[in-house]
Amino acid sequence: KRDGMMGNIYSMGLALQALGSTATFYAPREWDCAQAFSVVYGHDYRQPMAIAQVLPALVGKSYLEAASLECTASSGMSPSLQSLKLVPIGVQKAHIQVHYSIINTLQGKHFHKSISVRVPAGSTLLRVLQAAEKKEPDVFSFQTEQTSWGPMVVSIHGLAANPEDRTYWQFLSGEDALQEGVGTYVPVDGEHIQAVFSTY
């Protein structure tokens, strides 16, 4: 893509490793290495699997070369740790309001339900789903499965995704599909998140 993204944020690590390793043998067209790495540097990776895939590319190695890396102690702190702001115990975090909709126009009885919930600023989307379920459990109940990329929503309002009919729950902010999972995506105040029952 023109902004440097290759696939999505989860596929960036492997794509960078592949392009870095094969550049001298296979180059169908030029790619802007600096632009691609700026996408990676600008993202706050939290999932161990995503970190494991992007880290070799960040040090200019592939998985095959990772065993030969020499690590030395560094006095510097990583940028992600430098930007971490700790909230003192007893200090209340500000709350944000998130609008959340669940939509099914594919199977069974169609539905389009919406709710607004308040969660502490910095909460993940999973926390938003939990708040919606707590507020209206008959409508916003959901189930997740743990994956190596974090929790994946597999059922909402009793409607389960099914690989046989190629259905899944897609999360969007406005019209844009989220590039992160519910366990890492952090909504902003006033954002409208939609969970749409979709096919692939």
Coordinates of N, CA and C in Angstrom, one line a residue:
K1 N 0.8 -1.2 0.0 CA 0.0 0.0 0.0 C 0.9 1.2 0.0
R2 N 0.3 2.4 -0.4 CA 1.1 3.6 -0.5 C 1.7 4.1 0.8
D3 N 1.0 3.8 1.9 CA 1.5 4.3 3.2 C 2.5 3.4 3.8
G4 N 3.0 2.3 3.1 CA 4.0 1.5 3.6 C 3.5 0.2 4.3
M5 N 2.2 0.1 4.5 CA 1.7 -1.1 5.1 C 1.7 -2.3 4.1
M6 N 2.1 -3.5 4.5 CA 2.0 -4.7 3.7 C 1.0 -5.6 4.3
G7 N -0.1 -5.8 3.7 CA -1.2 -6.6 4.3 C -1.8 -5.9 5.4
N8 N -1.5 -6.3 6.7 CA -2.0 -5.6 7.8 C -0.9 -5.6 8.9
I9 N -1.1 -5.0 10.0 CA 0.0 -4.8 11.0 C 0.5 -6.2 11.5
Y10 N -0.3 -7.2 11.4 CA 0.1 -8.5 11.9 C 1.0 -9.2 10.9
S11 N 0.8 -8.9 9.6 CA 1.7 -9.6 8.6 C 2.9 -8.8 8.3
M12 N 3.1 -7.6 8.8 CA 4.2 -6.8 8.5 C 5.6 -7.4 8.9
G13 N 5.6 -8.1 10.0 CA 6.9 -8.7 10.5 C 7.4 -9.7 9.5
L14 N 6.5 -10.6 9.1 CA 7.0 -11.7 8.2 C 7.3 -11.1 6.8
A15 N 6.5 -10.1 6.4 CA 6.7 -9.5 5.1 C 8.1 -8.8 5.0
L16 N 8.4 -8.1 6.1 CA 9.7 -7.4 6.2 C 10.9 -8.4 6.2
Q17 N 10.7 -9.5 6.9 CA 11.7 -10.6 6.9 C 11.9 -11.1 5.5
A18 N 10.8 -11.4 4.9 CA 10.9 -12.1 3.5 C 11.5 -11.1 2.5
L19 N 11.1 -9.8 2.5 CA 11.7 -8.9 1.6 C 13.2 -8.6 1.9
G20 N 13.5 -8.6 3.2 CA 14.9 -8.3 3.6 C 15.8 -9.5 3.2
S21 N 15.3 -10.7 3.3 CA 16.1 -11.9 3.0 C 16.2 -12.2 1.5
T22 N 15.2 -11.8 0.7 CA 15.2 -12.2 -0.7 C 15.4 -11.1 -1.6
A23 N 15.7 -9.9 -1.1 CA 15.9 -8.7 -1.9 C 16.9 -8.9 -3.0
T24 N 18.0 -9.6 -2.7 CA 19.1 -9.8 -3.7 C 18.7 -10.8 -4.7
F25 N 17.8 -11.7 -4.4 CA 17.4 -12.8 -5.4 C 16.1 -12.5 -6.1
Y26 N 15.2 -11.8 -5.4 CA 13.9 -11.6 -6.0 C 13.4 -10.2 -5.7
A27 N 13.3 -9.4 -6.8 CA 12.8 -8.0 -6.6 C 11.9 -7.7 -7.8
P28 N 10.6 -8.1 -7.7 CA 9.7 -7.8 -8.8 C 9.5 -6.3 -9.0
R29 N 9.6 -5.5 -7.9 CA 9.6 -4.1 -8.0 C 10.2 -3.5 -6.8
E30 N 10.6 -2.2 -6.9 CA 11.2 -1.6 -5.7 C 10.2 -1.4 -4.6
W31 N 10.6 -1.5 -3.4 CA 9.7 -1.2 -2.2 C 10.5 -0.2 -1.3
D32 N 9.7 0.6 -0.7 CA 10.3 1.7 0.1 C 10.5 1.1 1.5
C33 N 11.7 0.6 1.8 CA 12.0 0.0 3.1 C 11.8 1.0 4.2
A34 N 12.2 2.2 4.1 CA 12.0 3.2 5.2 C 10.6 3.5 5.5
Q35 N 9.7 3.5 4.5 CA 8.3 3.8 4.7 C 7.7 2.6 5.4
A36 N 8.1 1.4 5.0 CA 7.5 0.2 5.7 C 8.0 0.1 7.1
F37 N 9.2 0.4 7.4 CA 9.7 0.4 8.8 C 9.1 1.5 9.6
S38 N 8.7 2.6 9.0 CA 8.1 3.7 9.8 C 6.7 3.2 10.3
V39 N 6.0 2.4 9.5 CA 4.7 1.8 9.9 C 4.9 1.0 11.2
V40 N 6.0 0.1 11.1 CA 6.3 -0.8 12.3 C 6.7 0.1 13.5
Y41 N 7.6 1.1 13.3 CA 8.0 1.9 14.4 C 6.8 2.7 15.1
G42 N 5.9 3.0 14.3 CA 4.7 3.8 14.7 C 3.6 3.0 15.4
H43 N 3.8 1.6 15.4 CA 2.8 0.8 16.0 C 3.2 0.3 17.4
D44 N 2.3 0.2 18.3 CA 2.6 -0.2 19.7 C 2.3 -1.7 19.7
Y45 N 3.2 -2.6 19.4 CA 3.0 -4.0 19.4 C 2.8 -4.5 20.9
R46 N 1.8 -5.3 21.1 CA 1.5 -5.8 22.5 C 1.4 -7.4 22.5
Q47 N 1.1 -8.0 21.4 CA 0.9 -9.4 21.3 C 2.3 -10.1 21.1
P48 N 2.6 -11.1 21.9 CA 3.9 -11.8 21.8 C 4.1 -12.3 20.4
M49 N 3.1 -12.8 19.7 CA 3.3 -13.4 18.4 C 3.7 -12.3 17.4
A50 N 3.0 -11.1 17.5 CA 3.4 -10.0 16.6 C 4.8 -9.5 16.9
I51 N 5.2 -9.4 18.1 CA 6.5 -9.0 18.5 C 7.5 -10.0 18.0
A52 N 7.2 -11.3 18.1 CA 8.2 -12.3 17.7 C 8.4 -12.2 16.2
Q53 N 7.4 -11.8 15.4 CA 7.6 -11.8 14.0 C 8.2 -10.5 13.5
V54 N 8.1 -9.4 14.2 CA 8.6 -8.2 13.7 C 10.0 -7.9 14.3
L55 N 10.4 -8.5 15.4 CA 11.7 -8.3 16.0 C 12.9 -8.7 15.1
P56 N 12.9 -9.8 14.5 CA 14.0 -10.2 13.6 C 14.2 -9.1 12.5
A57 N 13.1 -8.6 11.9 CA 13.3 -7.6 10.9 C 13.8 -6.3 11.4
L58 N 13.5 -6.0 12.7 CA 14.0 -4.7 13.3 C 15.5 -4.8 13.5
V59 N 16.0 -5.9 13.7 CA 17.5 -6.0 13.9 C 18.2 -6.5 12.7
G60 N 17.5 -6.5 11.5 CA 18.1 -6.8 10.2 C 18.4 -8.2 10.0
K61 N 17.6 -9.1 10.7 CA 17.9 -10.5 10.6 C 16.6 -11.2 10.2
S62 N 16.7 -12.5 9.8 CA 15.5 -13.3 9.6 C 15.5 -14.3 10.7
Y63 N 14.4 -15.1 10.8 CA 14.3 -16.2 11.8 C 15.5 -17.1 11.7
L64 N 16.0 -17.4 10.5 CA 17.1 -18.3 10.3 C 18.4 -17.8 10.9
E65 N 18.5 -16.5 11.0 CA 19.8 -15.9 11.5 C 19.6 -15.5 13.0
A66 N 18.4 -15.7 13.6 CA 18.2 -15.2 15.0 C 19.1 -15.9 16.0
A67 N 19.5 -17.2 15.7 CA 20.3 -17.9 16.7 C 21.7 -17.3 16.8
S68 N 22.1 -16.6 15.8 CA 23.5 -16.0 15.9 C 23.5 -14.6 16.4
L69 N 22.4 -14.1 16.9 CA 22.4 -12.7 17.4 C 23.2 -12.6 18.7
E70 N 23.9 -11.5 18.9 CA 24.6 -11.2 20.2 C 23.8 -10.1 20.8
C71 N 23.3 -10.3 22.0 CA 22.6 -9.3 22.8 C 23.5 -8.7 23.8
T72 N 23.6 -7.4 23.9 CA 24.4 -6.7 24.9 C 23.4 -5.8 25.7
A73 N 23.8 -5.7 27.0 CA 23.0 -4.8 27.8 C 23.0 -3.4 27.3
S74 N 21.9 -2.7 27.4 CA 21.8 -1.4 26.9 C 21.3 -0.5 28.0
S75 N 21.8 0.7 28.1 CA 21.3 1.6 29.2 C 20.1 2.3 28.7
G76 N 19.8 2.3 27.4 CA 18.6 3.0 26.9 C 17.4 2.2 27.1
M77 N 16.3 2.8 27.2 CA 15.0 2.2 27.4 C 14.3 2.2 26.1
S78 N 13.5 1.2 25.8 CA 12.8 1.1 24.5 C 11.8 2.2 24.4
P79 N 11.5 2.7 23.2 CA 10.6 3.8 23.0 C 9.2 3.5 23.6
S80 N 8.8 2.3 23.5 CA 7.4 1.9 24.0 C 7.4 2.0 25.5
L81 N 8.5 1.7 26.2 CA 8.5 1.8 27.6 C 8.7 3.3 28.1
Q82 N 9.4 4.1 27.2 CA 9.6 5.5 27.6 C 8.2 6.2 27.5
S83 N 7.3 5.8 26.6 CA 6.1 6.5 26.4 C 5.0 6.0 27.4
L84 N 5.3 4.9 28.1 CA 4.3 4.4 29.1 C 4.1 5.3 30.2
K85 N 2.9 5.7 30.5 CA 2.6 6.6 31.6 C 1.9 5.8 32.7
L86 N 2.5 5.8 33.8 CA 1.9 5.0 34.9 C 1.0 5.9 35.7
V87 N -0.2 5.3 36.1 CA -1.1 6.1 36.9 C -0.9 5.7 38.4
P88 N -0.7 6.7 39.2 CA -0.5 6.4 40.6 C -1.7 5.7 41.2
I89 N -1.5 4.9 42.2 CA -2.6 4.2 42.9 C -3.5 5.2 43.5
G90 N -4.8 5.0 43.4 CA -5.7 5.9 44.0 C -6.2 7.0 43.1
V91 N -5.5 7.2 41.9 CA -5.9 8.2 41.0 C -6.8 7.6 39.9
Q92 N -8.0 8.2 39.8 CA -9.0 7.7 38.8 C -8.6 8.1 37.4
K93 N -8.7 7.1 36.5 CA -8.4 7.4 35.1 C -9.7 8.0 34.5
A94 N -9.5 8.9 33.5 CA -10.7 9.4 32.8 C -11.4 8.3 32.1
H95 N -12.7 8.5 31.9 CA -13.5 7.6 31.2 C -13.9 8.1 29.8
I96 N -14.1 7.2 28.9 CA -14.5 7.6 27.6 C -15.8 6.8 27.2
Q97 N -16.5 7.4 26.3 CA -17.7 6.7 25.8 C -17.5 6.1 24.4
V98 N -17.9 4.9 24.3 CA -17.7 4.2 23.0 C -19.1 3.7 22.6
H99 N -19.4 3.9 21.3 CA -20.7 3.4 20.8 C -20.4 2.1 20.1
Y100 N -21.2 1.1 20.4 CA -20.9 -0.3 19.9 C -22.2 -0.9 19.3
S101 N -22.0 -1.4 18.1 CA -23.2 -2.0 17.3 C -22.8 -3.4 16.9
I102 N -23.8 -4.3 16.9 CA -23.7 -5.6 16.4 C -24.7 -5.8 15.3
I103 N -24.2 -6.3 14.1 CA -25.0 -6.3 12.9 C -24.9 -7.7 12.3
N104 N -26.1 -8.3 12.0 CA -26.2 -9.5 11.2 C -27.2 -9.4 10.2
T105 N -26.8 -9.4 8.9 CA -27.8 -9.5 7.8 C -27.5 -10.7 6.9
L106 N -26.8 -11.7 7.5 CA -26.4 -12.9 6.7 C -27.3 -14.1 7.0
Q107 N -27.4 -14.4 8.2 CA -28.1 -15.7 8.6 C -29.1 -15.5 9.6
G108 N -30.1 -16.5 9.6 CA -31.1 -16.5 10.6 C -31.9 -15.2 10.7
K109 N -32.3 -14.9 12.0 CA -33.0 -13.7 12.2 C -32.0 -12.5 12.2
H110 N -32.2 -11.6 11.3 CA -31.3 -10.5 11.2 C -31.4 -9.5 12.4
F111 N -30.4 -8.9 12.8 CA -30.4 -7.9 13.9 C -29.4 -6.8 13.7
H112 N -29.7 -5.6 14.3 CA -28.8 -4.5 14.3 C -29.1 -3.8 15.6
K113 N -28.2 -4.0 16.6 CA -28.4 -3.5 17.9 C -27.2 -2.6 18.3
S114 N -27.5 -1.5 19.0 CA -26.5 -0.6 19.4 C -26.6 -0.2 20.8
I115 N -25.5 0.2 21.4 CA -25.4 0.5 22.8 C -24.2 1.5 23.0
S116 N -24.3 2.3 24.0 CA -23.1 3.2 24.3 C -22.7 2.8 25.7
V117 N -21.4 2.6 25.9 CA -20.8 2.3 27.2 C -19.7 3.2 27.6
R118 N -19.4 3.3 28.9 CA -18.3 4.1 29.4 C -17.3 3.2 30.0
V119 N -16.0 3.3 29.6 CA -14.9 2.5 30.1 C -13.8 3.5 30.4
P120 N -12.8 3.0 31.2 CA -11.7 3.9 31.5 C -10.9 4.1 30.2
A121 N -10.4 5.3 30.1 CA -9.5 5.7 28.9 C -8.3 4.7 28.9
G122 N -8.0 4.2 27.7 CA -6.9 3.3 27.5 C -7.4 1.8 27.6
S123 N -8.7 1.6 27.8 CA -9.2 0.2 27.8 C -9.2 -0.3 26.4
T124 N -9.1 -1.7 26.3 CA -9.1 -2.3 25.0 C -10.5 -2.5 24.6
L125 N -10.7 -2.9 23.3 CA -12.0 -3.2 22.8 C -12.7 -4.3 23.6
L126 N -11.9 -5.3 24.0 CA -12.5 -6.4 24.8 C -13.2 -5.9 26.0
R127 N -12.6 -4.9 26.7 CA -13.3 -4.3 27.8 C -14.6 -3.6 27.5
V128 N -14.7 -3.0 26.3 CA -15.9 -2.4 25.8 C -17.0 -3.5 25.6
L129 N -16.6 -4.6 25.0 CA -17.5 -5.7 24.8 C -18.0 -6.3 26.1
Q130 N -17.1 -6.4 27.1 CA -17.5 -6.8 28.4 C -18.5 -5.9 29.1
A131 N -18.3 -4.6 28.9 CA -19.2 -3.5 29.5 C -20.5 -3.6 28.9
A132 N -20.6 -3.8 27.5 CA -21.8 -3.9 26.8 C -22.6 -5.2 27.3
E133 N -21.9 -6.3 27.4 CA -22.5 -7.5 27.9 C -23.0 -7.4 29.3
K134 N -22.3 -6.7 30.2 CA -22.8 -6.5 31.5 C -24.0 -5.6 31.6
K135 N -24.1 -4.6 30.7 CA -25.2 -3.7 30.7 C -26.5 -4.4 30.1
E136 N -26.3 -5.1 29.0 CA -27.4 -5.8 28.3 C -27.0 -7.2 27.9
P137 N -27.0 -8.2 28.9 CA -26.5 -9.5 28.6 C -27.3 -10.3 27.6
D138 N -28.6 -10.0 27.5 CA -29.4 -10.8 26.6 C -29.2 -10.4 25.1
V139 N -28.6 -9.2 24.9 CA -28.3 -8.7 23.5 C -26.9 -8.8 23.2
F140 N -26.0 -8.4 24.1 CA -24.6 -8.2 23.7 C -23.6 -9.3 24.3
S141 N -24.2 -10.5 24.6 CA -23.4 -11.6 25.0 C -22.4 -12.0 23.9
F142 N -21.2 -12.5 24.3 CA -20.2 -12.9 23.3 C -19.3 -14.0 23.9
Q143 N -18.6 -14.7 23.0 CA -17.7 -15.7 23.4 C -16.4 -15.5 22.6
T144 N -15.3 -15.8 23.2 CA -14.0 -15.7 22.6 C -13.3 -17.0 22.7
E145 N -12.3 -17.1 21.8 CA -11.3 -18.2 21.9 C -9.9 -17.6 22.0
Q146 N -9.1 -18.2 22.8 CA -7.7 -17.7 22.9 C -6.9 -18.2 21.7
T147 N -6.2 -17.3 21.1 CA -5.3 -17.7 20.0 C -3.9 -17.2 20.3
S148 N -2.9 -17.5 19.5 CA -1.6 -17.0 19.7 C -1.5 -15.5 19.5
W149 N -2.5 -14.9 18.8 CA -2.6 -13.5 18.6 C -3.5 -12.8 19.6
G150 N -3.9 -13.6 20.6 CA -4.8 -13.0 21.7 C -6.2 -13.5 21.5
P151 N -7.2 -12.9 22.3 CA -8.6 -13.4 22.2 C -9.2 -13.1 20.8
M152 N -9.9 -14.1 20.3 CA -10.7 -13.8 19.0 C -12.2 -14.1 19.3
V153 N -13.0 -13.1 18.9 CA -14.4 -13.2 19.1 C -15.0 -14.2 18.1
V154 N -15.6 -15.3 18.6 CA -16.2 -16.3 17.8 C -17.7 -16.3 17.8
S155 N -18.3 -15.6 18.7 CA -19.8 -15.7 18.8 C -20.3 -14.4 19.4
I156 N -21.3 -13.8 18.9 CA -22.0 -12.6 19.4 C -23.5 -12.8 19.3
H157 N -24.2 -12.5 20.4 CA -25.7 -12.6 20.4 C -26.1 -14.1 20.0
G158 N -25.3 -15.0 20.4 CA -25.6 -16.4 20.1 C -25.3 -16.9 18.6
L159 N -24.8 -16.0 17.8 CA -24.5 -16.3 16.4 C -23.0 -16.6 16.3
A160 N -22.6 -17.8 16.0 CA -21.2 -18.2 16.0 C -20.6 -18.2 14.6
A161 N -19.4 -17.8 14.5 CA -18.7 -17.9 13.2 C -18.5 -19.4 12.9
N162 N -18.3 -19.7 11.6 CA -18.2 -21.1 11.2 C -17.3 -21.1 10.0
P163 N -16.2 -21.9 10.1 CA -15.3 -21.9 8.9 C -15.9 -22.7 7.8
E164 N -16.9 -23.6 8.0 CA -17.5 -24.3 6.9 C -18.3 -23.4 6.0
D165 N -19.0 -22.4 6.5 CA -19.7 -21.5 5.7 C -19.0 -20.2 5.6
R166 N -17.7 -20.2 6.0 CA -16.8 -19.0 5.8 C -17.3 -17.7 6.4
T167 N -17.8 -17.9 7.6 CA -18.4 -16.7 8.3 C -17.5 -16.3 9.5
Y168 N -17.4 -15.1 9.9 CA -16.7 -14.6 11.0 C -17.2 -13.2 11.4
W169 N -16.8 -12.8 12.6 CA -17.2 -11.5 13.1 C -16.1 -10.5 12.8
Q170 N -16.4 -9.5 11.9 CA -15.5 -8.5 11.5 C -15.7 -7.2 12.3
F171 N -14.7 -6.6 12.9 CA -14.8 -5.4 13.7 C -14.3 -4.2 12.8
L172 N -15.2 -3.1 12.9 CA -14.9 -1.9 12.1 C -15.0 -0.7 13.0
S173 N -14.2 0.3 12.6 CA -14.3 1.6 13.2 C -14.8 2.5 12.1
G174 N -16.0 2.9 12.1 CA -16.6 3.6 11.0 C -16.7 2.7 9.8
E175 N -16.1 3.0 8.7 CA -16.1 2.1 7.6 C -14.8 1.2 7.5
D176 N -13.8 1.5 8.3 CA -12.5 0.8 8.2 C -12.4 -0.4 9.1
A177 N -11.9 -1.5 8.6 CA -11.7 -2.7 9.3 C -10.6 -2.5 10.3
L178 N -10.7 -3.0 11.5 CA -9.7 -2.8 12.5 C -8.5 -3.7 12.2
Q179 N -7.3 -3.1 12.4 CA -6.0 -3.9 12.1 C -5.5 -4.6 13.3
E180 N -6.2 -4.5 14.4 CA -5.8 -5.2 15.6 C -7.0 -6.0 16.2
G181 N -6.7 -6.9 17.1 CA -7.7 -7.7 17.7 C -8.4 -7.0 18.9
V182 N -9.4 -7.6 19.4 CA -10.1 -7.0 20.5 C -9.3 -6.9 21.8
G183 N -8.3 -7.7 21.9 CA -7.4 -7.7 23.1 C -6.4 -6.6 23.1
T184 N -6.2 -6.0 21.9 CA -5.1 -4.9 21.9 C -5.7 -3.6 21.3
Y185 N -6.7 -3.6 20.6 CA -7.2 -2.3 20.0 C -7.8 -1.5 21.1
V186 N -7.4 -0.2 21.1 CA -7.8 0.8 22.2 C -8.7 1.8 21.5
P187 N -10.0 1.8 21.7 CA -10.9 2.8 21.1 C -10.6 4.2 21.8
V188 N -11.1 5.2 21.1 CA -11.0 6.6 21.6 C -12.4 7.1 21.9
D189 N -12.4 8.2 22.7 CA -13.7 8.7 23.1 C -14.6 9.1 21.9
G190 N -15.8 8.6 22.0 CA -16.8 8.9 20.9 C -16.7 8.0 19.7
E191 N -15.8 7.0 19.7 CA -15.7 6.2 18.5 C -16.8 5.2 18.4
H192 N -17.2 4.9 17.2 CA -18.3 3.9 16.9 C -17.6 2.6 16.4
I193 N -17.7 1.6 17.1 CA -17.2 0.3 16.8 C -18.4 -0.6 16.3
Q194 N -18.2 -1.3 15.2 CA -19.3 -2.2 14.7 C -18.7 -3.6 14.6
A195 N -19.5 -4.6 15.1 CA -19.1 -6.0 14.9 C -20.1 -6.5 13.8
V196 N -19.6 -6.8 12.7 CA -20.5 -7.2 11.5 C -20.3 -8.7 11.2
F197 N -21.3 -9.4 11.2 CA -21.2 -10.8 10.8 C -21.0 -10.9 9.3
S198 N -19.8 -11.4 8.9 CA -19.4 -11.3 7.5 C -18.9 -12.7 7.0
T199 N -18.6 -12.7 5.7 CA -18.1 -13.8 5.0 C -16.7 -13.5 4.4
Y200 N -15.9 -14.5 4.2 CA -14.6 -14.3 3.5 C -14.5 -15.2 2.3

